[in-house]
Short mmCIF file of C-alpha atoms and ligand atoms in Angstrom, two decimals:
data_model
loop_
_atom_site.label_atom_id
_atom_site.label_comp_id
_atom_site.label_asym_id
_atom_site.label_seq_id
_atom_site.Cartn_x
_atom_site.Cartn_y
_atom_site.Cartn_z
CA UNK A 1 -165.08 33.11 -113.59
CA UNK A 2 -165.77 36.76 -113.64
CA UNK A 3 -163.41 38.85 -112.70
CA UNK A 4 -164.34 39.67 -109.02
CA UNK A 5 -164.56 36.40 -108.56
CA UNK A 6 -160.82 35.76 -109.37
CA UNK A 7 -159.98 39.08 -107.59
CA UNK A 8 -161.48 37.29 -104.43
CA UNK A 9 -159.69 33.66 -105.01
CA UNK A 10 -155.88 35.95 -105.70
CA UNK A 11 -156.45 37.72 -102.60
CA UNK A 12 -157.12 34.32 -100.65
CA UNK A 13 -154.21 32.99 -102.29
CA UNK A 14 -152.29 35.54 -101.24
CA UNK A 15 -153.58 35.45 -97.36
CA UNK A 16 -152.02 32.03 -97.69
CA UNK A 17 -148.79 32.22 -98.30
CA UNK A 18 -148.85 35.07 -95.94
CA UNK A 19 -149.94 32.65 -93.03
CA UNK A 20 -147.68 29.94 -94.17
CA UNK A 21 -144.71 32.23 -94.50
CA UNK A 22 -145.70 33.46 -91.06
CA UNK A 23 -146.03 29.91 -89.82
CA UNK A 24 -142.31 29.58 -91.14
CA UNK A 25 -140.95 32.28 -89.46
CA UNK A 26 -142.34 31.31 -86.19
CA UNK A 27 -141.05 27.49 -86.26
CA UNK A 28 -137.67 28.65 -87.54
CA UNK A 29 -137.59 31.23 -84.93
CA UNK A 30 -138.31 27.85 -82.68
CA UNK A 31 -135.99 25.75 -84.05
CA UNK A 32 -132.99 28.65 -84.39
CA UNK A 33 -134.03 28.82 -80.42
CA UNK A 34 -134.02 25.64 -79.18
CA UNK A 35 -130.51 25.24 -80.56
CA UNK A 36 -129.08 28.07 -78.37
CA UNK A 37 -130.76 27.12 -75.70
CA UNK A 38 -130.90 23.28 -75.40
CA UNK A 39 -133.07 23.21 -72.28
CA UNK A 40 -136.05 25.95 -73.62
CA UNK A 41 -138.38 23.20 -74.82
CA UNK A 42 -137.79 20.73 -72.23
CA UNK A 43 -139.31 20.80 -68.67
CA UNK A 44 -137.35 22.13 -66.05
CA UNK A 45 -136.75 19.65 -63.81
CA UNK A 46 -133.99 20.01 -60.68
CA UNK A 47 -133.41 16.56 -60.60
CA UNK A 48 -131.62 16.13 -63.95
CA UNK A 49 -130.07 19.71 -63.74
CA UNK A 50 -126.55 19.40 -63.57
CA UNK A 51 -125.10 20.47 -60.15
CA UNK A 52 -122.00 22.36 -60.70
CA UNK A 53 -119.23 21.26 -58.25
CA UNK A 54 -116.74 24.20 -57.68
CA UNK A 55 -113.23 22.51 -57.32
CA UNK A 56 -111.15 24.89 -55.83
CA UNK A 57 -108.32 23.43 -54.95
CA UNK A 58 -106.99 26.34 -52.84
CA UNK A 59 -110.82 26.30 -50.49
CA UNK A 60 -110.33 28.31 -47.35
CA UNK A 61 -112.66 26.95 -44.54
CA UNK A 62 -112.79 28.15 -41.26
CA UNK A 63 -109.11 29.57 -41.46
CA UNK A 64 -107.72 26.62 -42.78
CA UNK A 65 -106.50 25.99 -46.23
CA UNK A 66 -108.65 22.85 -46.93
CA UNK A 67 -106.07 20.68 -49.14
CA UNK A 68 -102.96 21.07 -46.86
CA UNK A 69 -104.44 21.47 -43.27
CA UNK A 70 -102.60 24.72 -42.91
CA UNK A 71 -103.49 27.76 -41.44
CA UNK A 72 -104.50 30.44 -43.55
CA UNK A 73 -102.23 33.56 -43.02
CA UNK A 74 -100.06 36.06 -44.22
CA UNK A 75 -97.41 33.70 -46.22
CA UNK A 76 -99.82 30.58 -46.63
CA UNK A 77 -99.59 29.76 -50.33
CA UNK A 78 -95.94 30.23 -50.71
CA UNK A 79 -95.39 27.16 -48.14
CA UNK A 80 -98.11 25.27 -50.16
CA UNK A 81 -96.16 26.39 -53.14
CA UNK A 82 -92.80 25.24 -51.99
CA UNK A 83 -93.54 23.04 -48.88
CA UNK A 84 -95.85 20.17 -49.84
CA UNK A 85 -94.35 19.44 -52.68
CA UNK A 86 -92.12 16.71 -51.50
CA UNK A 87 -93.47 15.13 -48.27
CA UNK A 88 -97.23 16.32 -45.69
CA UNK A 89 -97.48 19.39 -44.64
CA UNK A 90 -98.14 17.95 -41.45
CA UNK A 91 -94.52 17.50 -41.32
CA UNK A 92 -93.80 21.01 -41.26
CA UNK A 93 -96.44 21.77 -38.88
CA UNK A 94 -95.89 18.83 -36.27
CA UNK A 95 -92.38 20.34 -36.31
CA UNK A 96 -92.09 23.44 -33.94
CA UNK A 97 -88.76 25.58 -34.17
CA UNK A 98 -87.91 29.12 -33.86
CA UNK A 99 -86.32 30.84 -36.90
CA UNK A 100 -83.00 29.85 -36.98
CA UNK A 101 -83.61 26.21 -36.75
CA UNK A 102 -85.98 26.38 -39.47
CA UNK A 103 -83.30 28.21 -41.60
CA UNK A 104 -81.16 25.06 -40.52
CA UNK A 105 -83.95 22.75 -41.75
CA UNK A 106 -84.65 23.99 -44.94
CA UNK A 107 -80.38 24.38 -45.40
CA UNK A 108 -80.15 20.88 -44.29
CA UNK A 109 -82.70 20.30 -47.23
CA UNK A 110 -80.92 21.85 -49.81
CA UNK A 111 -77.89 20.04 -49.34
CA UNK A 112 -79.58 16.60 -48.40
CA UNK A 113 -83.25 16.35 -50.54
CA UNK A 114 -83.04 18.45 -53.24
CA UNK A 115 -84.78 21.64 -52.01
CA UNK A 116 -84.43 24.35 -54.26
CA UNK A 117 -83.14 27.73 -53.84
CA UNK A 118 -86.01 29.90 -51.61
CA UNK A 119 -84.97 33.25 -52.48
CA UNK A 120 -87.05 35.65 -50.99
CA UNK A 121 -89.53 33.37 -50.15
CA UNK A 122 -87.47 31.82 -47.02
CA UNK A 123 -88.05 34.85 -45.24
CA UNK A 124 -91.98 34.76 -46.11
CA UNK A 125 -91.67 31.02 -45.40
CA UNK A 126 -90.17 31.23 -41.86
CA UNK A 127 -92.11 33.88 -40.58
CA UNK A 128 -94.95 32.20 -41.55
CA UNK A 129 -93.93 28.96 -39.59
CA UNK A 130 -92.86 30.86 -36.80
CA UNK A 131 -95.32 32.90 -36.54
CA UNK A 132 -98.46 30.51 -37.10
CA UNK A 133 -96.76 26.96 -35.39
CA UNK A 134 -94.57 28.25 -32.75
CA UNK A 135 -92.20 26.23 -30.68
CA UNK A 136 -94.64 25.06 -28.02
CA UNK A 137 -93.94 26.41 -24.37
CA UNK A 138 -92.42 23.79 -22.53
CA UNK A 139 -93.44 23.61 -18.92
CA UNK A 140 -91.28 24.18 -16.87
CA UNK A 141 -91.10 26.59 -14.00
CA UNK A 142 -89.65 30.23 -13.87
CA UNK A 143 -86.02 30.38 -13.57
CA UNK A 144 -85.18 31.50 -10.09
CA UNK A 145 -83.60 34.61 -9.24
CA UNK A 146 -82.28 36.48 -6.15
CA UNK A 147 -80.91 32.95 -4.39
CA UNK A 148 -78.72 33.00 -2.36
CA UNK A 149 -76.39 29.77 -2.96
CA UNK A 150 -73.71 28.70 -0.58
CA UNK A 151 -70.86 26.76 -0.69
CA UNK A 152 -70.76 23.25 -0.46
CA UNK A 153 -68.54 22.12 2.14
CA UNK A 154 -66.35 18.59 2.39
C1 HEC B 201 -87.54 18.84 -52.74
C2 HEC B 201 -88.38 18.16 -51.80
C3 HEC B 201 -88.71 18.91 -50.50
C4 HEC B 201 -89.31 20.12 -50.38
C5 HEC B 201 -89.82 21.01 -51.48
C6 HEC B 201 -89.42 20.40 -48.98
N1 HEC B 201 -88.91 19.34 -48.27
FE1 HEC B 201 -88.97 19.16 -46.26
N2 HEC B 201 -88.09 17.34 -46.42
C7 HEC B 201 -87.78 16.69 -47.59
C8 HEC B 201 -87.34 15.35 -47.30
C9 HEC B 201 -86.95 14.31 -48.34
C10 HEC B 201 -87.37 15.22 -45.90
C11 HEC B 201 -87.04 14.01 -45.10
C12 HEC B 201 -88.34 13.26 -44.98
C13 HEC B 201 -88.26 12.11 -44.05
O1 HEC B 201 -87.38 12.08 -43.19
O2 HEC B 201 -89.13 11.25 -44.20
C14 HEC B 201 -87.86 16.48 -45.39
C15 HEC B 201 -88.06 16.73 -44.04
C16 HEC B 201 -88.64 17.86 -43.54
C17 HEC B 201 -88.84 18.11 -42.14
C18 HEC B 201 -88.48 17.18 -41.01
C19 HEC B 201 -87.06 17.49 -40.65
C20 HEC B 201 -86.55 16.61 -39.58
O3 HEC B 201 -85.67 17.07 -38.88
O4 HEC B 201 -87.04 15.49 -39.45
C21 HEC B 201 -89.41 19.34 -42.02
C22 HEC B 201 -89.82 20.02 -40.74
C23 HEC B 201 -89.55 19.86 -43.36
N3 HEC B 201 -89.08 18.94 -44.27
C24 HEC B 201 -90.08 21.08 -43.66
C25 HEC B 201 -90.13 21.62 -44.92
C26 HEC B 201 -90.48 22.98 -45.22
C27 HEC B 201 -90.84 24.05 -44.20
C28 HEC B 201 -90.42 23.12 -46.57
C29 HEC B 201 -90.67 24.37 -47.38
C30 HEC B 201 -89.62 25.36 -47.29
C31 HEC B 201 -90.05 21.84 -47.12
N4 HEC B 201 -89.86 20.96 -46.10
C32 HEC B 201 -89.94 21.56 -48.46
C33 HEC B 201 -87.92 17.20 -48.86
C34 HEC B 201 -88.48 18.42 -49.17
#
């Protein structure tokens, strides 16, 4: 073997490992990549995707907070907070009152089923109530004015 003969084979040898380190590189470079991202080599395919289900438990829809039934407003989650706890929050809202009954209700509470202390919050509470389930209007007719009433007689 002459010597530019063996110049010729060293520089083959040399393109070689060149390509095979190259090669190595680029399937590491794979590999390294397909770990971080799972999904790279595989076909994407919207049937076995996933679907990510967002469980918010405090959903608004259409005004109303979804869990509870209740009407979203000024107030709203501190009567979740303190008023569905214990029993539905339909009975709060099938029961109608003005504000001083419903500071009577959530007294009677207190002393009766354990209701802690509101704090601040009663006020937030009641206005709430009042404000969102009003005491329904009754019927009933004007009360009459200018009569003139006269006495009965035996
Ligand atoms: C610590 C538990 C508890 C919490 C919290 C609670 N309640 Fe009650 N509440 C009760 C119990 C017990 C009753 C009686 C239930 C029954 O009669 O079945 C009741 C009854 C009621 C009634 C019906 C009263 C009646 O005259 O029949 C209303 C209205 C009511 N609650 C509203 C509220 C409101 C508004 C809040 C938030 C401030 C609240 N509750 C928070 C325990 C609670």
């Amino acid at each position: 073997m002459n010597e530019s003969e063996f110049n010729k084979k060293i520089k083959k040898a040399q393109r070689t490992a060149y390509q095979a380190a190259f090669a190595t590189a680029i399937a590491t470079a794979l590999l390294l990549f397909s770990i971080y991202y799972p999904t790279f080599l595989v076909f994407k395919n919207n049937e076995t995707q996933l679907s990510t289900v967002t469980l918010d438990e405090d959903r608004i829809e259409n005004g109303i907070h979804v869990r509870t039934g209740l009407v979203d407003a000024e107030g709203l989650m501190t009567v979740v907070n303190n008023c569905t706890n214990c029993h539905s929050s339909k009975l709060v809202t099938q029961n109608r009152m003005n504000a001083e009954r419903w500071n009577e209700t959530i007294k009677w509470m207190q002393e009766k089923q354990n209701l802690w202390d509101l704090g601040e919050n009663q006020k937030i509470i009641v206005d709430y109530l009042v404000k969102n389930y009003p005491p329904k209007k009754v019927g009933r007719r004007m009360q009459l004015t200018d009569i003139e009433w006269y006495e009965l007689q035996d």
